[in-house]
Each structure stands twice: as structure tokens, then as C-alpha cells.
XYZ file of C-alpha atoms in Angstrom:
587
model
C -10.569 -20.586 14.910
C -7.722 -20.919 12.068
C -4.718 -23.113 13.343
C -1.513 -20.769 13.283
C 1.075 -21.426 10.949
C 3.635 -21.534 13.058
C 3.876 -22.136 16.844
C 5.770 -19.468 18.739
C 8.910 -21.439 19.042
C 9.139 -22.316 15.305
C 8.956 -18.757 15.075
C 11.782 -17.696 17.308
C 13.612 -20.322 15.165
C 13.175 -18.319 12.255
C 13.930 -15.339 13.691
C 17.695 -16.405 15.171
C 18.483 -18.000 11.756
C 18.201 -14.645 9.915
C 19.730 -12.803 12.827
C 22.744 -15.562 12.176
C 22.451 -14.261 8.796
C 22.255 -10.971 9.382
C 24.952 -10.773 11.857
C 27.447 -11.211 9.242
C 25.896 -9.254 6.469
C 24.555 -6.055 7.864
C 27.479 -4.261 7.393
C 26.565 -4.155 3.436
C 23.009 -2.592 4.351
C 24.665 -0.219 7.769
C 26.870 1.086 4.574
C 25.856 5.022 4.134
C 26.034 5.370 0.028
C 26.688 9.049 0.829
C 30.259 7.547 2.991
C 30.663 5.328 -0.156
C 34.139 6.866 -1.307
C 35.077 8.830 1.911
C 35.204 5.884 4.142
C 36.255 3.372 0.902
C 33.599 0.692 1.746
C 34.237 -1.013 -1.305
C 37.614 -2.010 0.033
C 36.507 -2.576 3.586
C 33.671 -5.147 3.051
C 34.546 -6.293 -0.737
C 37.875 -8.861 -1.794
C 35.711 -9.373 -5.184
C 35.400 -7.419 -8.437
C 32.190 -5.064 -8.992
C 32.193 -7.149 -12.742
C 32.159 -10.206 -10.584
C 29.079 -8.698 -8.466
C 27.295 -7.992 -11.393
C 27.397 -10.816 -12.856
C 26.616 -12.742 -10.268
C 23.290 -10.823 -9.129
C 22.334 -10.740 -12.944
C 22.789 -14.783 -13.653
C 21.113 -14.902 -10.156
C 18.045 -13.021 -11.066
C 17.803 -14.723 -14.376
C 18.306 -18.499 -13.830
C 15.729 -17.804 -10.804
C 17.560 -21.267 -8.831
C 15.727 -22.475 -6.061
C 17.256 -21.328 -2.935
C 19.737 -24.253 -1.222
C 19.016 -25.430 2.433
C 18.853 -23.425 5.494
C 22.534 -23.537 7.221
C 24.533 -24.792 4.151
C 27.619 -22.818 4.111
C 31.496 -23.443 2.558
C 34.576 -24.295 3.842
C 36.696 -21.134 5.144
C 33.597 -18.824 4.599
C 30.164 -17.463 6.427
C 27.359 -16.701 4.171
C 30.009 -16.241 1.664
C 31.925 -13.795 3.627
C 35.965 -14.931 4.240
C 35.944 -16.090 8.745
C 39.063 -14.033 8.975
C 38.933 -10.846 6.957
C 35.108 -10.501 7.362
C 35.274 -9.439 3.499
C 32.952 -10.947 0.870
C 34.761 -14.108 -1.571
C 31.715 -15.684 -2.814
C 28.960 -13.600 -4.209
C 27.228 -16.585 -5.487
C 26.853 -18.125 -2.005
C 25.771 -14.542 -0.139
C 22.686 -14.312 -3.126
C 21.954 -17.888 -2.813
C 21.321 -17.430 1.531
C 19.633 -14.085 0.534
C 16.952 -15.824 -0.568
C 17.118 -18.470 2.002
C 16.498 -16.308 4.816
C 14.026 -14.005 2.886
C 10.125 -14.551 3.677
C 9.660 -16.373 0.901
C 12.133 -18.614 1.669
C 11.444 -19.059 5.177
C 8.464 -20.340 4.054
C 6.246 -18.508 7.065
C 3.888 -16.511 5.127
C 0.235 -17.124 3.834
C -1.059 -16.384 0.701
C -3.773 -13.958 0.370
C -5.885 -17.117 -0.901
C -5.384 -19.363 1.824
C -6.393 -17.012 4.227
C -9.513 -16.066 3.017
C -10.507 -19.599 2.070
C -9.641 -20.426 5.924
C -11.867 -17.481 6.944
C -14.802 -18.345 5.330
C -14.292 -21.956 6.346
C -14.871 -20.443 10.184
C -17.420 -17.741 9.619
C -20.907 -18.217 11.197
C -23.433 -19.369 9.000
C -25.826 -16.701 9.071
C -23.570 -13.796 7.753
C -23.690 -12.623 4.845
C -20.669 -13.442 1.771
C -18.762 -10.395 1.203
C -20.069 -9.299 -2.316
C -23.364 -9.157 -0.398
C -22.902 -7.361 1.791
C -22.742 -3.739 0.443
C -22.734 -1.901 -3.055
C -20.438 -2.273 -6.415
C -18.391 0.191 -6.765
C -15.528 0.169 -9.342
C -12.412 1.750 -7.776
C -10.548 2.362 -10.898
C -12.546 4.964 -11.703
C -10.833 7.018 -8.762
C -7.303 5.294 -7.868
C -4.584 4.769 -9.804
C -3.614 1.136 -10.593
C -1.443 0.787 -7.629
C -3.866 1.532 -4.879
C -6.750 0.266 -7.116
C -4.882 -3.476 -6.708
C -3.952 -2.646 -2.832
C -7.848 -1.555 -1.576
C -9.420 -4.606 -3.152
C -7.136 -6.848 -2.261
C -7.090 -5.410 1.726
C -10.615 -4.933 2.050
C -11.666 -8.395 0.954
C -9.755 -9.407 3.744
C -11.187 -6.925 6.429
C -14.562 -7.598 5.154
C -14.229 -11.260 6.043
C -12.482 -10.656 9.078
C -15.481 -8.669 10.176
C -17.847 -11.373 9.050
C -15.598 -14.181 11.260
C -15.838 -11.953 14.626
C -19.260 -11.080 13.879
C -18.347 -6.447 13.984
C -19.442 -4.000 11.838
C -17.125 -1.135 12.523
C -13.479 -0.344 11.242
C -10.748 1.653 12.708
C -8.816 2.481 9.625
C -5.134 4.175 11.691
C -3.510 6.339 9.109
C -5.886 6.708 6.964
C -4.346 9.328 4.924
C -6.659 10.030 1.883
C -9.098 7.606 2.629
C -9.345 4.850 -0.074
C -9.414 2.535 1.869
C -11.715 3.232 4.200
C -14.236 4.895 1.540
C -14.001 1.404 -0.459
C -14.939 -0.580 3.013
C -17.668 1.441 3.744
C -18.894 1.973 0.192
C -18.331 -2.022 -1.271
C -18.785 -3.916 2.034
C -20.969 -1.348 3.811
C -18.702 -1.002 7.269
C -18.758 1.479 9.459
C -15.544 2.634 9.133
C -13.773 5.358 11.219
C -10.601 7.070 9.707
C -7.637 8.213 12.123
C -5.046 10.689 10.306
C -2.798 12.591 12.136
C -2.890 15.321 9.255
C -6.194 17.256 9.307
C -5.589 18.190 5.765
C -5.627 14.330 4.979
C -8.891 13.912 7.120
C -10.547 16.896 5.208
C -9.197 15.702 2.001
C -10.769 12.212 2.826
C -14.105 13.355 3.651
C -14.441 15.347 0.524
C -13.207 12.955 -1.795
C -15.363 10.045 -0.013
C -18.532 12.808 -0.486
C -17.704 12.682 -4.178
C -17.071 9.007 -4.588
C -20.549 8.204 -2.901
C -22.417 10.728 -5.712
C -20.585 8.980 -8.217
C -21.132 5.844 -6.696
C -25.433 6.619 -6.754
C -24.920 7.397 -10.490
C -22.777 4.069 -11.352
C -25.480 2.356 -9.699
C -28.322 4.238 -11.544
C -26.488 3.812 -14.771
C -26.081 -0.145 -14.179
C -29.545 -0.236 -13.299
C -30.517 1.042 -16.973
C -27.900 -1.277 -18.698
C -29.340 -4.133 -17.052
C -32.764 -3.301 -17.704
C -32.251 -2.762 -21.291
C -30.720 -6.462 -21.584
C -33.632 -7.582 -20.359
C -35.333 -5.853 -22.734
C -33.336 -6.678 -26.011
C -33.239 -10.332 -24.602
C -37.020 -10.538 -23.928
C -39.095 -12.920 -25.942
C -40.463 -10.029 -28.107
C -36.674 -9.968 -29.260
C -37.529 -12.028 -32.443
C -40.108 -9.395 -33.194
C -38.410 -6.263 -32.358
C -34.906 -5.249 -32.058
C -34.390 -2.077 -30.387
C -31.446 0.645 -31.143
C -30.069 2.445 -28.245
C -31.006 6.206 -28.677
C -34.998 6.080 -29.824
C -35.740 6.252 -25.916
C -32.913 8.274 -24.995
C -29.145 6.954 -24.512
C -29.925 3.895 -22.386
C -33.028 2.988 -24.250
C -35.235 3.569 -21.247
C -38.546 5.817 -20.843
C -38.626 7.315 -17.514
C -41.905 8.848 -16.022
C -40.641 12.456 -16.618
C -39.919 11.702 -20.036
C -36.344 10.848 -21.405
C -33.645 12.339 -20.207
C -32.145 11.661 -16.232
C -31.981 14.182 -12.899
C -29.914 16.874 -13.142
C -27.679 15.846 -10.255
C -26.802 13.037 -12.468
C -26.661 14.508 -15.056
C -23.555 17.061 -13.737
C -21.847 13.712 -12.603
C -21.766 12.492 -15.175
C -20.813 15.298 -17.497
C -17.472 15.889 -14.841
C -16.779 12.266 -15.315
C -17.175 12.292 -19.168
C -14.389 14.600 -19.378
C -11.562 12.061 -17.760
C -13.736 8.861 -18.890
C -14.462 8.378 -22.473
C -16.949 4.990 -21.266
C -19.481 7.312 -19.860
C -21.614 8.709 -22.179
C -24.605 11.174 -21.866
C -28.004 10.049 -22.917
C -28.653 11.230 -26.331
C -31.639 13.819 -27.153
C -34.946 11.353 -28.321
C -35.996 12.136 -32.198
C -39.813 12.302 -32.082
C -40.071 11.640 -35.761
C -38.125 9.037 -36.046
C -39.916 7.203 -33.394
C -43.283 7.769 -34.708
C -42.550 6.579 -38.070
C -40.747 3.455 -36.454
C -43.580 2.801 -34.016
C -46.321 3.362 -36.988
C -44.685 -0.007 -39.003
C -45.046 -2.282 -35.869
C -48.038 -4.362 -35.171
C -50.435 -3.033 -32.224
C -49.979 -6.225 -30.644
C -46.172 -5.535 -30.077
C -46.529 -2.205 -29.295
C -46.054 -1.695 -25.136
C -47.019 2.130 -24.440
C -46.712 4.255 -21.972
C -49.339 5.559 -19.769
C -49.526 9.409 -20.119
C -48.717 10.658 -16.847
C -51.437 12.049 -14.760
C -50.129 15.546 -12.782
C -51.153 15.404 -8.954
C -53.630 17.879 -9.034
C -55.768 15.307 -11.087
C -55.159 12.640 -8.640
C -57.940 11.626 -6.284
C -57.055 12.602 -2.172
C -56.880 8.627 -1.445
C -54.506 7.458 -4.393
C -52.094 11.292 -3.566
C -51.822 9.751 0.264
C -51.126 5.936 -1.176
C -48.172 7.460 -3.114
C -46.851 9.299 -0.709
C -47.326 6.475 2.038
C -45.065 4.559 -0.610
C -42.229 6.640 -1.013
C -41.864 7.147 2.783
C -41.440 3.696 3.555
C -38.836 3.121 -0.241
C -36.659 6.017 1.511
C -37.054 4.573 4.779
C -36.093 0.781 3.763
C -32.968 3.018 1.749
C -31.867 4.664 4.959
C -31.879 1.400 6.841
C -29.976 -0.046 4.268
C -27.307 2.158 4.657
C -27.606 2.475 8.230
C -24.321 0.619 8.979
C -21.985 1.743 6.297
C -20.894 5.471 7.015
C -17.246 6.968 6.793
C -16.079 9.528 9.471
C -12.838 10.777 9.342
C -11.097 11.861 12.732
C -7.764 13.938 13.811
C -5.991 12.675 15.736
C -2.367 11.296 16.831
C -2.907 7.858 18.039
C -0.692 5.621 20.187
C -1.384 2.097 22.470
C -2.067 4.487 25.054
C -5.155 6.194 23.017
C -8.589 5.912 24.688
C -10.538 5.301 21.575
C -13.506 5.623 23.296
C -12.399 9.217 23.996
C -11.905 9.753 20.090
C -15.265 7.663 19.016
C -18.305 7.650 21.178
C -20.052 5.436 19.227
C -17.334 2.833 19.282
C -18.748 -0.927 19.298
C -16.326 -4.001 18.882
C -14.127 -3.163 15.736
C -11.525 -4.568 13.520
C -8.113 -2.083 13.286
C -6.417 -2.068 10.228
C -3.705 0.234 8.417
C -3.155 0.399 5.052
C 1.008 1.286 5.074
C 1.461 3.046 7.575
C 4.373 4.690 8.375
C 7.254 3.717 10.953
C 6.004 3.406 14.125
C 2.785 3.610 13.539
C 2.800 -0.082 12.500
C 3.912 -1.515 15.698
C 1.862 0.726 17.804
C -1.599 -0.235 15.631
C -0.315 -3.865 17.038
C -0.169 -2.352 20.400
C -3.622 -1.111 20.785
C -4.846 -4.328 19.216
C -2.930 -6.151 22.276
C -4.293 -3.721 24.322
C -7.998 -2.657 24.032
C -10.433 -5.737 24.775
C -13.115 -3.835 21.845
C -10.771 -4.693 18.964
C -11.741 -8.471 17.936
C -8.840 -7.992 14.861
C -6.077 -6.597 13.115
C -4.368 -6.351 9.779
C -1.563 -3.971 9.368
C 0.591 -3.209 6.197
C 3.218 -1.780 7.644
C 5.877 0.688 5.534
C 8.903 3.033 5.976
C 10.857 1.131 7.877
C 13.873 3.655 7.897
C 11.129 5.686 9.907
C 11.386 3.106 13.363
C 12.688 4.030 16.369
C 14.772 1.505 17.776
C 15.170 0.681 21.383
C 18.925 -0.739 21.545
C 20.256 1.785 18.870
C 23.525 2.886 20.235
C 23.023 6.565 18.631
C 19.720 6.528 21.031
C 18.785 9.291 18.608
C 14.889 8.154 18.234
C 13.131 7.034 21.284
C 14.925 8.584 24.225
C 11.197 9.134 25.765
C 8.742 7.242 24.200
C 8.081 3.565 23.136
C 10.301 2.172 20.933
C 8.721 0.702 17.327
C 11.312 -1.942 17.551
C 12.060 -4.771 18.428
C 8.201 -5.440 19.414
C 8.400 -8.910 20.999
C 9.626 -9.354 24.070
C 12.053 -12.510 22.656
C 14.060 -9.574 20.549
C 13.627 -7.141 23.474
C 15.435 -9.839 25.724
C 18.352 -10.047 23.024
C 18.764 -6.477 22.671
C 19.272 -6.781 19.031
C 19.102 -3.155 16.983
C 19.674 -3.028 12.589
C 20.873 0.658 12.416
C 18.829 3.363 10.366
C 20.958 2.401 7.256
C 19.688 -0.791 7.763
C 16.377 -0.275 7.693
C 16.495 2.630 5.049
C 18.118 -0.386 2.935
C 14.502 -2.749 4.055
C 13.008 -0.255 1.889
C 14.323 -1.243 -1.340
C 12.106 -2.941 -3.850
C 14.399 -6.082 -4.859
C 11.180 -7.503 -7.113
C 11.113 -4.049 -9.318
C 15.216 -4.122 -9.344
C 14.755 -7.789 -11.205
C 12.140 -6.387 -13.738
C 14.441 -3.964 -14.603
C 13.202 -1.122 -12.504
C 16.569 0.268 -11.839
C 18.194 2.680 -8.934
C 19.122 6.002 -10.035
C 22.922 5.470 -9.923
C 23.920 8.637 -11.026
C 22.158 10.666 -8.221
C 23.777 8.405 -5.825
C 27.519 8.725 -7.738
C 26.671 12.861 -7.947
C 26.224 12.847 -3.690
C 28.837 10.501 -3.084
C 31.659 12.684 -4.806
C 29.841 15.862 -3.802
C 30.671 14.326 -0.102
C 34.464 13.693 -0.869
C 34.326 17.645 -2.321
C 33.173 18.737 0.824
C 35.925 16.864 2.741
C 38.861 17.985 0.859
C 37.307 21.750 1.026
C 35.348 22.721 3.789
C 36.688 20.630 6.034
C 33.728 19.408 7.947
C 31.315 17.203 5.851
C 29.102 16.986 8.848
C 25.965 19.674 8.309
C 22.380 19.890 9.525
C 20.986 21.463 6.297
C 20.281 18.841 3.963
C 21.340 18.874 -0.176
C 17.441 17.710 -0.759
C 16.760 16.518 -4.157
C 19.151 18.839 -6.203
C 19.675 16.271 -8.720
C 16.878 16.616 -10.382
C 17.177 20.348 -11.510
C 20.824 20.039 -12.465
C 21.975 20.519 -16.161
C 25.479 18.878 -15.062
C 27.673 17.585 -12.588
C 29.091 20.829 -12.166
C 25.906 22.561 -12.204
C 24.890 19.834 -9.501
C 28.049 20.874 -6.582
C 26.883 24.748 -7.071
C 23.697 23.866 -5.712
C 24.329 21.638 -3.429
C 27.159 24.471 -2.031
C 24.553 27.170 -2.070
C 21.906 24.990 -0.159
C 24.203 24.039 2.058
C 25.091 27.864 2.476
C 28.993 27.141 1.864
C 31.670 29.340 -0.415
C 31.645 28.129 -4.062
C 33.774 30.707 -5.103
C 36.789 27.647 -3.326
C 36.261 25.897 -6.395
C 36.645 26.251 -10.975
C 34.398 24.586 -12.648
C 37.344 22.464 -13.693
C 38.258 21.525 -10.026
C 35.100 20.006 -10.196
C 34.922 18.311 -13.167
C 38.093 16.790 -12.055
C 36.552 15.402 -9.179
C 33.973 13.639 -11.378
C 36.565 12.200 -13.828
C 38.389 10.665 -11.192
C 35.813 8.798 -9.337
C 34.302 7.725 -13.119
C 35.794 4.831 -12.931
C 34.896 3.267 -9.680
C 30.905 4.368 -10.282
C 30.477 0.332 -10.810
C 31.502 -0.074 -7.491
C 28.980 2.117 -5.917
C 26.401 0.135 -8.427
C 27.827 -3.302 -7.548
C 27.374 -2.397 -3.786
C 23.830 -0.831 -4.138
C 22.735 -4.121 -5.903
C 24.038 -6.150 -3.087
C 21.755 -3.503 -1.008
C 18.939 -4.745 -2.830
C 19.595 -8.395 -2.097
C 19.590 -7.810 1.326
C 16.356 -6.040 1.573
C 13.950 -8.813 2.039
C 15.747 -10.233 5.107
C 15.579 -6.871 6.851
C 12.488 -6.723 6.286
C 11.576 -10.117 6.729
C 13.074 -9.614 10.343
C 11.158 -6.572 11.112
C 8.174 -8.978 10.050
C 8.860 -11.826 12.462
C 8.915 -9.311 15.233
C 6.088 -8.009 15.119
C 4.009 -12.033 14.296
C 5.928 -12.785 17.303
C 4.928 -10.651 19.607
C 1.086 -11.357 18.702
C 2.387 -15.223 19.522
C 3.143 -13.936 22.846
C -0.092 -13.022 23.498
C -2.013 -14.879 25.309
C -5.432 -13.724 23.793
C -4.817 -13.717 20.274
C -6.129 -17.017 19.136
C -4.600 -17.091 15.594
C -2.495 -14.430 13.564
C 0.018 -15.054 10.296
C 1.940 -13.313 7.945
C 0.524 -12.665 4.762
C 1.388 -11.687 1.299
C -1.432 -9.087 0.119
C -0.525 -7.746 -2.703
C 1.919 -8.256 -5.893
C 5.439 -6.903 -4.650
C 5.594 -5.689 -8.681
C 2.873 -3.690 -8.260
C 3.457 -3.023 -4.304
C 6.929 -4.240 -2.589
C 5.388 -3.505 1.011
C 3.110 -6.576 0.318
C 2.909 -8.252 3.606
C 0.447 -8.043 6.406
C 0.722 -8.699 10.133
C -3.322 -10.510 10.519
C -4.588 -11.273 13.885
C -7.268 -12.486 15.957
C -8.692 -12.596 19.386
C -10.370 -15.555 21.329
């Protein structure tokens, strides 16, 4: 199979180099933005300017330097960070190891090309390439560009995955709405078995796969026509005869019934006229007009039509030859798409799941999930590890802030169950634990941030003060109702601490209108703090992440029966920051 990347002790190299990192740095990304002025971060963690932040994050992004060596740091300071006050002196230094100990920079990921080149280096011979093995369909026509860009992109991969080990069937864990697995079983024809926790996701997914399979027939039937009518207009005759869409209906093609297509189609096709301007309905044939054209043309030219015959004029013998004929075209159809089918399933799944129990039918599969959510990730790993009938995995993790962690000191998330992280047992054996903030920060999208795809500072200003209101007033800022997204339906700052005080069920009638104004002029100033901060956030975001990432490719290195797995970068983090996917394989 594949070499690995990596061995297993190159990767628990990489791992304690971005703890090291981290170590020193995760008090940025532990920082609540809520605590922001309450607990004055800025002045616990920060012996810089926020203009000097700023700056430095902006000339960083745009100069776009090429990250200096692993383990380079200066004189008197740690990742930029002073040895003795543990605050940050040199912003320049903490962006440039940022990127060091980032994915990219670690330099332990594959691209989405190299893999698949590798993979079809090692598939048997006989199978099938992966644009053979199924139907065209076109899945802009019913995602939006985002997912559109993440299901291609994934299910080239699975589909050659499936040709290396030789299966037919998917498990597709968190399948949520089903794109994914309606694309596999539609483009690649896969059997392809969707697990969703949500049973209105599962229904959703079934209907929507129903309707992308009818629109799928017509695509095909249309594509059929346009390609028969280039034949046509490119036929040797073309010198002779140049024929106008229209005459013979829309698509220039004479059908036994006469112009015109099924009515099945036809409805399609009318529903998807009204979102897709491209589709067109056949137009109405002009029998005039095509008897006066046909009348100037030579007889020699002229290819008609057999009349045809109804079946009550057909002889006995040529009635059964007909009907012997479409039996076996439907039967060669069904076996066609025998294989590729789409069944959607209920179900919460964990490593402990028999999946035998959930699908009786269940032959040796390939497990993949397209982001799924917080635990979920690690525990798709899990059954991979753990059930000898999965030959394969790849799993887009995402919501990291979701994770339970084992060695959390709060112990708020996995007091009885199995912990999402650490995964490998070389973490588990260090004890090591980020903190929710931590991982909430992994979540940030540092490749939108540089394009210019900005946080929402103000929201984030509005809840910090509201939190200093609430400890100057009510006297506990501590609640278990949450403000929820208030923001958004506020006319003003003012208007804004109402709300939240009503949601929150507390006495607004404590504060004027111009108490709380005043709040918001005095923390004004200091708003480029909290935006300073919040960039550094950003910054840190890949290495979270990127350690979440090693966890999990080193725990499939600790297994002895995977025979390959890697890290690799799916999609475009512009289009889709969770881009990276944890691929294995076993022996």
C-alpha cells in the first residue's frame, strides 16, 4: 500500500513541538472575550500596544514571509512572550512561530492531489476509474457553492478509496442532509448508508435524494438529446443541410410518439425552469413551416420517419419480440443500478455500535464523515479501529469547541463516557487538555480573516461591556440563561442591554438609558484592544487545530492494522476552513 508520510515517532515529534508552543500561548486562546474587560486580559497577557498588534498581524498577512525555522526563538523571550512576566514583547516573533507550528508549516499534510495520484498508483487493475463507474450528475444544480466544492472534492476520494480495497458500500456517520452520500451513490454508484442522529435530517435526506435522482433521469435524458443532435448537425450531410433547433421540437429530435417528451419530465423540468434559466422546455413543432422547408430539399437528403404502426396492427410474433426486448433493456437498467442505492438510518452511533445491528446487509465498507461535529469525529476513528468490516476511513472533522476532553480540570463533559480527546494513547499518557476556550478559538477561520472576512467586533465589544454592566449591578454575572444572539435585533447599544436584561430575566428599571450609554463611552476607547486580542485569536487557530489533528493521525499510527493513513488538505480553507481529513487504511 501507500508509504505513510510520517512514521509514528516523527509524528510525536510534531506533536511536542506545538505543545512547546502552545504551552506558552494558550492563555491568548483560554481568554473568554465575554471576561475581556472584567478580568482586564489585555493587561494580564499584553506589555504591547493594540496599534502595535495591528500592525503587526496586517504587515504579516500582507508580506506573506515564509515562516523561520522550527525552535528559533530571541534572547530574554519564548515565542515572543517576555521568560519572566509571561506577557507578550514581540508580536512579530509570536506570528512568525504561528505559522511555524501550523499544519502547513509542519509540513505533515498531503495534498488532495498526491493522494489520489498515490491511490490509483495501488488500485487493482481490473476496477473501474472513478468517472466510470456511475452517472454524471452536476451538483450545482442542488448545493450551494460551498458544499458543491466540498462533495466533489470528498467523494473523489471515497470513490477511489473504495476502488483500492476493492468495497462497494459506504457508511456516511452524520450524514445530516445527505449530499454527500446522494452524490456517492448517484456519481460513483456506491451503496451508501446514511447515519444521522436527527430523524428529521434522515427524512429530509431521503426526500431530497428521491428528488435529485428524478432530476438526475431528466439531466441524463436531456444530455442524451444534446449529444445526439451534435451528431446530427456534425454529420456528413452537414454541408447539405443545416438544421435549426425548434423544427423537431426544442432539442431537434423526433421521438416515436411524436415531438414533445414524457410528462414526468416534462414537470421536472418545468419546477427546475423556474430557479434555472439553462433549462428550457421543448418548443411546440410548426407543421407548416416544416413542410415548406422539407418540400425545397432534395429526396435524396431527406431521412423520414416511419409512421408508427399501433399494436393492434402488429403481427402476435413481432408484439412478443418487442416485449421480449424491453424486459431484458429494464432488466440490464436494474442491474446497472443494482449497487448504487442510498438508505438513510437513525441512529446515535458510537465505537461501541454493532453496525451489523443497524445494517443487515452490511458487507466490507469504507466510513466516512463529511464535518462532523465534536465527538463524533474521534469516535468515527474509533469504530474504524474497531470493526474488522471497515477496510477505510476519511473523516472531516468540525466543531471543535464541541469535544469532550478527558484531563479538563472543570470535568464538565465526559464524566461517563469516552472522552473525544486526546485520542492517542501518546497524549492520553501526557494528560494534556486545551480548555473549551481553546478549542472554541480552533474554530476560527484565520484564511477568511486575511481576505478580509472580518469578526463582528461590535457584537463582541456590545457582550463584553454588557458583562461589566452586570457586575457593577446585579452583582452576580454568573447565569444559566444565555443572552443568545440579541445583537442582531438591536437598534442601539442601549436598545442591546434591555434585551439582554429581559432575557436574562433581571430588573432594567436599575439602570437610565444614560447609565448605559455611559458605560459604552467609556469602554470606546479600549474596543481596539478587544480587536487586537481577537486577531491574535485568529493566529492561533491553526495550531489548535493542527494539534487536535495530530491526535487523532496518531492514534491511527498506533494501530497496528492500519497499513497507511495521512493528513490531508480537501478542500480550499477560503471556501471551507475545516479543510483537512484524517484518511486511513487497513492491511
Amino acid at each position: 500500500m501507500v508509504p505513510s508520510t510520517y512514521s509514528l515517532t516523527e509524528i510525536q515529534q510534531r506533536i511536542d513541538e506545538v505543545k512547546r508552543f502552545l504551552s506558552v500561548t494558550l492563555g491568548i486562546a483560554n481568554a473568554h472575550t465575554v471576561e475581556f474587560y472584567t478580568h482586564d486580559v489585555w493587561k494580564q497577557l499584553m506589555a504591547v500596544s493594540p496599534e502595535e498588534v495591528l500592525s503587526a498581524v496586517s504587515s504579516c498577512t500582507d508580506q506573506q514571509r515564509e515562516p523561520e525555522h522550527r525552535g528559533k526563538e530571541q534572547t530574554g523571550t519564548k515565542f515572543g512572550f517576555c521568560r519572566n512576566t509571561n506577557r507578550l514583547v514581540d508580536t512579530h516573533e509570536l506570528l512568525q512561530m504561528a505559522k511555524v507550528y501550523s499544519v502547513p508549516g509542519l509540513g505533515v499534510s498531503l495534498s488532495r492531489n498526491e493522494l489520489l495520484q498515490a491511490l490509483r498508483e495501488n488500485r487493482p487493475q481490473s476496477s473501474a476509474s472513478a468517472a466510470e463507474m456511475g452517472t454524471e450528475v452536476e451538483p450545482d444544480e442542488f448545493m450551494n457553492s460551498k458544499k458543491s466544492h466540498e462533495v466533489q472534492s470528498m467523494s473523489e476520494v471515497v470513490a477511489c478509496l473504495a476502488q483500492c480495497c476493492g468495497v462497494k458500500q459506504v457508511i456516511d456517520v452524520g450524514s445530516g442532509k445527505g449530499y454527500l452520500s446522494s452524490f456517492l451513490s448517484l456519481q460513483y454508484g456506491l451503496r451508501v448508508y446514511g447515519i444521522d442522529s436527527s430523524s428529521t435530517n434522515t427524512h429530509g435526506a431521503q426526500e431530497r435524494n428521491r428528488k435529485i435522482k428524478k432530476f438526475s433521469r431528466v439531466y441524463q435524458k436531456r444530455s442524451k438529446a444534446v449529444k445526439a443532435l451534435a451528431e446530427v448537425t456534425h454529420s456528413p450531410q452537414e454541408e447539405l443541410l443545416q438544421i435549426k433547433p425548434g423544427i423537431n421540437g426544442g432539442c431537434g429530435v423526433l421521438h416515436d410518439d411524436g415531438p414533445g417528451i414524457p410528462e414526468e419530465e416534462d414537470k421536472v423540468l418545468t419546477s427546475l425552469s423556474d430557479v434555472n434559466p439553462v433549462v428550457e422546455r421543448p418548443s411546440e413543432p410548426n407543421p407548416e413551416t416544416e413542410e415548406v422547408f422539407l418540400s425545397a430539399l432534395s429526396l435524396d437528403v431527406i431521412q423520414t420517419t416511419p409512421p408508427r404502426i399501433s399494436p393492434s396492427q402488429l403481427s402476435a410474433e413481432e408484439r412478443e419480440r418487442r416485449k421480449r426486448e424491453n424486459l431484458e433493456k429494464k432488466a440490464l437498467n436494474r442491474s446497472k443500478s443494482a449497487g448504487a442505492m442510498f438508505s438513510t438510518l437513525t441512529s446515535y452511533v458510537t465505537a461501541e455500535t454493532e453496525l451489523r445491528e443497524l445494517i443487515s446487509e452490511l458487507e466490507d465498507a469504507i466510513m466516512v464523515g463529511l464535518h462532523t461535529c465534536g465527538d463524533l469525529a474521534p469516535s468515527t476513528l474509533r469504530m474504524f479501529v474497531a470493526k474488522p468490516e471497515l477496510a477505510a476511513v476519511c473523516s472531516v472533522g468540525c466543531c471543535y469547541h464541541l469535544l469532550s476532553e478527558e484531563f479538563d480540570t472543570a470535568r464538565q463533559e465526559c464524566l461517563h463516557s469516552v472522552c473525544g480527546f486526546p485520542l492517542s494513547q501518546y497524549l492520553r499518557s501526557q494528560s494534556w487538555f486545551c480548555g473549551r476556550n481553546a478549542r472554541m478559538s480552533a474554530c476560527l477561520a484565520l484564511e477568511r480573516v486575511s481576505h478580509g472576512q472580518g469578526i463582528q467586533m461590535e457584537s463582541l465589544f456590545y457582550r463584553a461591556v454588557l458583562h461589566v454592566i452586570l457586575r457593577d449591578h446585579y452583582g452576580s454575572y454568573k447565569s444559566e440563561k444565555r443572552v443568545g444572539n440579541v445583537y442582531s435585533k438591536a437598534k442601539s447599544f442601549v436598545d442591546y442591554v434591555r434585551q439582554a436584561l429581559r432575557r436574562l430575566e433581571l430588573d432594567e428599571s436599575k439602570l437610565s438609558d444614560h447609565d448605559i450609554q455611559g458605560y459604552h463611552d467609556a469602554y470606546r476607547p479600549r474596543m481596539d484592544e478587544m480587536h487586537a486580542f481577537n486577531m491574535l485569536k485568529v493566529t492561533l487557530a491553526p495550531c489548535i487545530e493542527g494539534l487536535i489533528l495530530l491526535d487523532r493521525l496518531c492514534y491511527l499510527k498506533e494501530q497496528e492494522d492500519v497499513s497507511f493513513c495521512a493528513l490531508v488538505q480537501l478542500f480550499d480553507p477560503l471556501l471551507s476552513p475545516r479543510c483537512y481529513a484524517v484518511v486511513g487504511l487497513k492491511s
